[in-house]
CSV table of C-alpha atoms in Angstrom, one decimal:
chain,number,residue,atom,x,y,z
A,1,MET,CA,30.6,-13.9,-22.1
A,2,THR,CA,28.5,-16.5,-23.9
A,3,ASN,CA,25.4,-15.3,-25.6
A,4,ILE,CA,22.5,-16.8,-27.6
A,5,ARG,CA,24.3,-16.3,-31.0
A,6,ASP,CA,27.3,-18.3,-29.7
A,7,ILE,CA,24.9,-21.2,-28.8
A,8,ALA,CA,23.4,-21.0,-32.3
A,9,LYS,CA,26.9,-21.2,-34.0
A,10,LEU,CA,28.0,-24.1,-31.9
A,11,THR,CA,24.8,-26.2,-32.4
A,12,GLY,CA,24.3,-25.2,-36.1
A,13,TYR,CA,20.7,-24.2,-35.4
A,14,SER,CA,19.2,-20.7,-35.8
A,15,VAL,CA,19.0,-18.1,-33.1
A,16,SER,CA,15.2,-18.4,-33.2
A,17,THR,CA,15.4,-22.1,-32.5
A,18,VAL,CA,17.8,-21.6,-29.6
A,19,SER,CA,15.5,-18.9,-28.3
A,20,ARG,CA,12.5,-21.2,-28.4
A,21,VAL,CA,14.4,-23.9,-26.4
A,22,ILE,CA,15.6,-21.4,-23.8
A,23,ASN,CA,12.0,-20.1,-23.4
A,24,ASN,CA,10.6,-23.6,-23.2
A,25,HIS,CA,8.6,-23.3,-26.4
A,26,PRO,CA,6.6,-26.5,-26.9
A,27,TYR,CA,7.0,-26.7,-30.7
A,28,VAL,CA,10.7,-27.7,-31.0
A,29,ASP,CA,12.0,-31.1,-32.2
A,30,GLU,CA,13.1,-33.1,-29.2
A,31,THR,CA,16.4,-34.0,-30.8
A,32,LYS,CA,17.2,-30.3,-31.5
A,33,ARG,CA,16.1,-29.4,-28.0
A,34,ALA,CA,18.4,-32.1,-26.4
A,35,GLU,CA,21.4,-30.9,-28.4
A,36,ILE,CA,20.9,-27.3,-27.6
A,37,LEU,CA,20.3,-28.0,-23.9
A,38,SER,CA,23.5,-30.0,-23.8
A,39,VAL,CA,25.6,-27.1,-25.2
A,40,ILE,CA,23.9,-24.7,-22.8
A,41,LYS,CA,24.8,-26.9,-19.9
A,42,GLU,CA,28.4,-27.4,-21.1
A,43,LEU,CA,28.9,-23.7,-21.4
A,44,GLU,CA,27.1,-22.9,-18.2
A,45,TYR,CA,25.1,-20.4,-20.1
A,46,VAL,CA,22.6,-18.3,-18.0
A,47,PRO,CA,19.9,-16.6,-20.1
A,48,ASN,CA,19.6,-12.9,-19.8
A,49,ALA,CA,16.6,-12.3,-17.6
A,50,SER,CA,15.9,-8.8,-19.0
A,51,ALA,CA,15.9,-10.0,-22.6
A,52,ARG,CA,13.5,-12.9,-21.7
A,53,GLN,CA,11.2,-10.5,-20.0
A,54,LEU,CA,11.1,-8.3,-23.0
A,55,SER,CA,10.3,-11.3,-25.2
A,56,TYR,CA,7.4,-12.1,-23.0
A,57,GLY,CA,6.3,-8.5,-22.8
A,58,ARG,CA,6.2,-8.8,-19.0
A,59,THR,CA,8.6,-8.1,-16.1
A,60,LYS,CA,6.8,-10.3,-13.5
A,61,ASN,CA,7.4,-7.3,-11.3
A,62,ILE,CA,4.8,-4.9,-9.7
A,63,GLY,CA,5.6,-1.6,-8.2
A,64,VAL,CA,4.0,-0.4,-5.0
A,65,ILE,CA,3.9,3.4,-4.4
A,66,LEU,CA,3.8,4.2,-0.7
A,67,PRO,CA,5.0,7.2,1.4
A,68,TYR,CA,6.9,5.2,4.1
A,69,THR,CA,8.2,1.7,4.6
A,70,ASP,CA,8.1,1.9,8.4
A,71,HIS,CA,4.5,2.6,9.2
A,72,PRO,CA,2.0,0.0,10.5
A,73,TYR,CA,-0.7,1.0,8.1
A,74,PHE,CA,1.4,0.6,5.0
A,75,ASP,CA,3.2,-2.4,6.4
A,76,GLN,CA,-0.1,-4.3,6.6
A,77,LEU,CA,-1.1,-3.3,3.1
A,78,VAL,CA,2.3,-4.4,1.7
A,79,SER,CA,2.2,-7.7,3.6
A,80,GLY,CA,-1.1,-8.5,1.8
A,81,ILE,CA,0.3,-7.5,-1.6
A,82,ILE,CA,3.4,-9.6,-1.1
A,83,GLU,CA,1.5,-12.7,-0.1
A,84,SER,CA,-0.7,-12.5,-3.2
A,85,ALA,CA,2.2,-11.7,-5.4
A,86,PHE,CA,4.2,-14.6,-4.1
A,87,ASN,CA,1.4,-17.0,-5.2
A,88,GLU,CA,1.7,-15.7,-8.7
A,89,ASP,CA,5.6,-15.7,-8.8
A,90,TYR,CA,5.7,-11.9,-8.9
A,91,LYS,CA,8.3,-9.7,-7.5
A,92,VAL,CA,7.2,-6.6,-5.5
A,93,THR,CA,9.3,-3.4,-5.7
A,94,LEU,CA,8.5,-0.9,-3.0
A,95,LEU,CA,8.6,2.7,-4.2
A,96,PRO,CA,8.7,5.1,-1.2
A,97,THR,CA,8.0,8.7,-1.9
A,98,ASN,CA,7.9,10.5,1.5
A,99,TYR,CA,5.1,12.4,-0.3
A,100,GLN,CA,7.5,14.0,-2.7
A,101,VAL,CA,5.7,14.9,-5.9
A,102,GLU,CA,8.8,14.7,-8.2
A,103,ARG,CA,9.9,11.3,-6.8
A,104,GLU,CA,6.5,9.9,-7.4
A,105,ARG,CA,6.6,11.2,-11.0
A,106,MET,CA,9.9,9.5,-11.4
A,107,TYR,CA,8.4,6.2,-10.5
A,108,LEU,CA,5.5,6.8,-12.9
A,109,GLU,CA,8.0,7.4,-15.7
A,110,GLU,CA,9.8,4.1,-14.8
A,111,PHE,CA,6.4,2.5,-15.1
A,112,ALA,CA,5.9,4.1,-18.5
A,113,GLY,CA,9.3,2.7,-19.5
A,114,LYS,CA,8.0,-0.9,-18.7
A,115,ARG,CA,10.0,-1.5,-15.6
A,116,PHE,CA,6.8,-2.8,-13.9
A,117,ASP,CA,3.8,-4.7,-15.2
A,118,GLY,CA,1.6,-2.5,-13.1
A,119,LEU,CA,1.4,-0.2,-10.0
A,120,ILE,CA,-0.5,-0.4,-6.8
A,121,VAL,CA,-0.8,3.1,-5.3
A,122,THR,CA,-1.3,2.9,-1.5
A,123,SER,CA,-1.2,6.7,-1.1
A,124,ARG,CA,-0.2,9.5,-3.5
A,125,ALA,CA,1.5,12.8,-3.6
A,126,ASN,CA,0.3,14.0,-7.0
A,127,PRO,CA,-3.2,14.9,-8.0
A,128,LEU,CA,-5.3,11.9,-9.1
A,129,ALA,CA,-5.4,13.2,-12.7
A,130,VAL,CA,-1.6,12.8,-13.0
A,131,LEU,CA,-1.7,9.2,-12.1
A,132,LEU,CA,-4.7,8.4,-14.2
A,133,SER,CA,-2.8,9.7,-17.3
A,134,TYR,CA,-0.4,6.8,-16.9
A,135,GLN,CA,-3.1,4.1,-17.2
A,136,LYS,CA,-2.3,3.8,-20.9
A,137,TYR,CA,1.0,2.1,-19.9
A,138,GLY,CA,-0.6,-0.6,-17.8
A,139,PRO,CA,-2.9,-1.3,-14.9
A,140,ILE,CA,-2.8,1.0,-11.9
A,141,ILE,CA,-4.7,-0.1,-8.7
A,142,PHE,CA,-5.5,2.5,-6.1
A,143,CYS,CA,-5.9,1.8,-2.4
A,144,GLU,CA,-8.5,4.6,-2.0
A,145,GLU,CA,-12.0,5.2,-3.3
A,146,ILE,CA,-12.0,6.7,-6.7
A,147,LYS,CA,-15.2,8.5,-7.6
A,148,GLU,CA,-16.7,9.8,-10.8
A,149,THR,CA,-14.0,8.3,-13.0
A,150,LYS,CA,-12.9,5.0,-14.4
A,151,ALA,CA,-10.3,3.4,-12.2
A,152,SER,CA,-9.7,0.2,-10.4
A,153,CYS,CA,-9.5,0.6,-6.6
A,154,VAL,CA,-9.8,-1.2,-3.3
A,155,PHE,CA,-10.6,1.0,-0.3
A,156,ILE,CA,-11.3,0.7,3.4
A,157,ASN,CA,-14.6,1.7,4.9
A,158,ARG,CA,-13.1,4.7,6.6
A,159,GLU,CA,-16.2,6.9,6.9
A,160,GLU,CA,-18.4,4.3,8.7
A,161,SER,CA,-15.6,3.1,10.9
A,162,LEU,CA,-14.8,6.6,12.1
A,163,LYS,CA,-18.4,7.4,12.8
A,164,GLU,CA,-18.8,4.3,15.0
A,165,ALA,CA,-15.5,5.0,16.8
A,166,LEU,CA,-16.3,8.7,17.5
A,167,ASN,CA,-19.9,7.9,18.6
A,168,TYR,CA,-18.4,5.4,21.0
A,169,LEU,CA,-16.1,8.1,22.5
A,170,LYS,CA,-19.1,10.3,22.9
A,171,THR,CA,-20.9,7.7,24.9
A,172,GLN,CA,-17.9,7.5,27.2
A,173,GLY,CA,-18.4,11.2,28.1
A,174,VAL,CA,-15.7,12.7,25.8
A,175,GLU,CA,-16.3,16.4,25.2
A,176,ASN,CA,-12.9,17.9,24.3
A,177,LEU,CA,-11.7,15.5,21.5
A,178,GLY,CA,-8.1,15.3,20.5
A,179,VAL,CA,-7.0,13.7,17.1
A,180,THR,CA,-3.6,12.6,15.8
A,181,LEU,CA,-3.1,12.7,12.0
A,182,GLY,CA,-0.2,12.3,9.5
A,183,ARG,CA,1.0,14.8,7.0
A,184,SER,CA,-0.1,18.4,7.3
A,185,GLY,CA,1.4,19.9,4.1
A,186,ARG,CA,-1.5,18.8,2.0
A,187,LEU,CA,-4.7,17.3,3.4
A,188,SER,CA,-4.9,13.6,2.4
A,189,TYR,CA,-8.3,12.0,1.7
A,190,ASN,CA,-7.9,10.3,5.1
A,191,SER,CA,-7.4,13.6,6.9
A,192,LYS,CA,-10.3,15.3,5.1
A,193,ILE,CA,-12.7,12.5,6.0
A,194,THR,CA,-11.5,12.3,9.6
A,195,LEU,CA,-12.0,16.1,10.1
A,196,GLU,CA,-15.4,16.1,8.5
A,197,ILE,CA,-16.7,13.3,10.7
A,198,CYS,CA,-15.2,14.8,13.8
A,199,LYS,CA,-17.1,18.0,13.1
A,200,LYS,CA,-20.3,16.0,12.6
A,201,ILE,CA,-20.1,14.0,15.8
A,202,PHE,CA,-18.4,16.8,17.9
A,203,PRO,CA,-19.8,20.1,16.5
A,204,ASN,CA,-17.5,22.1,18.8
A,205,PHE,CA,-14.4,20.2,17.7
A,206,ASP,CA,-11.4,22.6,17.7
A,207,LEU,CA,-8.9,22.3,14.8
A,208,GLN,CA,-6.2,23.2,17.4
A,209,ASN,CA,-6.9,19.8,19.0
A,210,ILE,CA,-5.1,18.1,16.1
A,211,PHE,CA,-1.5,16.9,16.5
A,212,TRP,CA,-0.1,16.6,12.9
A,213,ASN,CA,2.7,14.5,11.5
A,214,CYS,CA,2.2,11.9,14.1
A,215,ILE,CA,3.1,8.5,12.7
A,216,ASP,CA,5.1,6.6,15.4
A,217,TYR,CA,5.5,6.1,19.1
A,218,GLU,CA,8.0,9.0,19.5
A,219,GLN,CA,5.5,11.4,18.0
A,220,GLY,CA,2.8,9.9,20.2
A,221,VAL,CA,4.8,11.0,23.3
A,222,LYS,CA,4.9,14.6,22.0
A,223,ALA,CA,1.2,14.4,21.2
A,224,ALA,CA,0.5,13.4,24.8
A,225,LYS,CA,2.3,16.5,26.1
A,226,TYR,CA,0.4,18.7,23.6
A,227,PHE,CA,-3.0,17.3,24.5
A,228,LYS,CA,-2.3,17.7,28.2
A,229,GLN,CA,-1.9,21.4,27.6
A,230,LYS,CA,-5.2,21.4,25.7
A,231,LYS,CA,-7.0,19.5,28.5
A,232,ILE,CA,-8.1,16.8,26.1
A,233,ASP,CA,-10.4,14.2,27.6
A,234,GLY,CA,-10.6,11.7,24.7
A,235,ILE,CA,-8.4,10.8,21.7
A,236,LEU,CA,-8.8,9.3,18.2
A,237,SER,CA,-5.4,8.3,17.1
A,238,ASN,CA,-4.2,7.4,13.6
A,239,THR,CA,-2.3,4.2,14.7
A,240,ASP,CA,-2.1,1.9,17.7
A,241,ALA,CA,1.5,2.9,18.3
A,242,VAL,CA,0.6,6.5,18.9
A,243,ALA,CA,-2.4,5.5,21.1
A,244,ALA,CA,0.0,3.3,23.2
A,245,ALA,CA,2.4,6.2,23.7
A,246,ILE,CA,-0.4,8.5,24.8
A,247,LEU,CA,-1.7,6.0,27.3
A,248,GLN,CA,1.7,5.2,28.7
A,249,ASN,CA,2.3,8.9,29.3
A,250,GLY,CA,-0.6,9.0,31.6
A,251,LEU,CA,-2.7,11.6,29.8
A,252,LEU,CA,-6.1,9.9,30.4
A,253,GLU,CA,-7.4,8.0,33.4
A,254,SER,CA,-9.7,5.8,31.3
A,255,LYS,CA,-8.4,3.6,28.5
A,256,LYS,CA,-12.0,3.6,27.1
A,257,ARG,CA,-11.4,7.2,26.0
A,258,VAL,CA,-8.6,6.3,23.6
A,259,ILE,CA,-9.1,4.6,20.2
A,260,GLY,CA,-6.3,3.4,18.0
A,261,ARG,CA,-6.2,2.0,14.5
A,262,ASP,CA,-4.6,-1.0,12.8
A,263,ASN,CA,-5.4,-3.7,15.5
A,264,LEU,CA,-1.8,-4.2,16.3
A,265,LEU,CA,-0.6,-6.5,19.2
A,266,ILE,CA,0.1,-3.5,21.4
A,267,SER,CA,-3.7,-2.6,21.4
A,268,LYS,CA,-4.4,-6.0,22.8
A,269,LEU,CA,-1.7,-6.0,25.4
A,270,LEU,CA,-2.6,-2.5,26.7
A,271,ALA,CA,-6.4,-3.3,26.3
A,272,PHE,CA,-7.5,-0.2,24.4
A,273,SER,CA,-10.1,-0.1,21.6
A,274,THR,CA,-9.0,0.0,18.0
A,275,ILE,CA,-10.3,-0.1,14.4
A,276,ASP,CA,-9.3,-3.0,12.2
A,277,HIS,CA,-9.7,-1.8,8.6
A,278,GLY,CA,-8.7,-5.1,7.0
A,279,LEU,CA,-5.6,-3.6,5.5
A,280,ARG,CA,-4.0,-7.0,4.7
A,281,GLU,CA,-7.1,-8.0,2.8
A,282,CYS,CA,-7.0,-4.7,1.1
A,283,GLY,CA,-3.5,-5.3,-0.2
A,284,GLU,CA,-4.3,-8.9,-1.2
A,285,THR,CA,-7.4,-7.7,-3.1
A,286,ALA,CA,-5.4,-4.9,-4.9
A,287,PHE,CA,-3.0,-7.5,-6.3
A,288,ILE,CA,-5.8,-9.8,-7.4
A,289,LEU,CA,-7.4,-6.9,-9.3
A,290,PHE,CA,-4.1,-6.4,-11.0
A,291,ILE,CA,-3.4,-10.0,-11.9
A,292,GLU,CA,-6.9,-10.6,-13.1
A,293,GLU,CA,-7.0,-7.3,-15.0
A,294,LYS,CA,-10.3,-6.2,-13.5
A,295,MET,CA,-11.7,-2.7,-13.5
A,296,GLU,CA,-13.6,-2.9,-10.2
A,297,GLN,CA,-14.1,-0.8,-7.1
A,298,ILE,CA,-14.1,-2.9,-3.9
A,299,LYS,CA,-14.9,-1.8,-0.3
A,300,ILE,CA,-13.2,-3.8,2.4
A,301,PRO,CA,-15.3,-4.4,5.6
A,302,TYR,CA,-13.9,-3.1,9.0
A,303,ARG,CA,-14.2,-4.1,12.6
A,304,PHE,CA,-14.4,-1.8,15.6
A,305,ILE,CA,-12.9,-3.7,18.5
A,306,GLN,CA,-14.0,-2.4,21.9
A,307,ARG,CA,-11.8,-3.3,24.8
């Protein structure tokens, strides 16, 4: 297999000169450049991408840590990241963890080994301190609010949006609130905030009215059966797909007593209220913070859509 040294021997020029031509260095005599390019074309030589990346000190690849690749919340975040990355000729590598601590640490070690120029963390399994310790290897952008420490982050206005949604349910006469949430092994920031606000708006909120590990339509069907036993009269779901499943299983007579999240097409088709947290914009902004090397904390505005 032809390598850069072979090109140097055949042309009579040094390896460094050949390297400058391959990497489009501007300060190369045009006669030398033409001769070297002619030999490269004749031998059908393809430069080693990894070696070129090392010479630049960049991989043009950004890693995105996320728990799942089949959830609307993360799908919208990733879509925003990919769109911004495409404009900068960056590759995006998805790093699903399923919230496994060791798998996430493995990705962090790959980052330390320069496999990625940076990381965007959409949701994490490890304590924040663990991820912050890897900032010395490059930029890490978090998709959650980071308080009382120096970190770059983009986050959704979760607290205010949930307050508005829950107060709306209260005006609809809801008394026995039901809530669907994701992982239950360790409370995420999302879950903690949701439960805190539920208790504020509905002081008698019963923790038994939570249906955990609910991330898709199938789990939404199970949630509907569970809530029926609990005589739930209003629901705050964690995604529109779950809200749709609950409605289609006839749990509640009024659609105004169900609120979804993500503003997916299904919420419009079934005409139920939802929260649009601007997730696509969140992903786009996260990548911009990375590419511009900014240490900022940005809150993305939300929309509560009543239907």
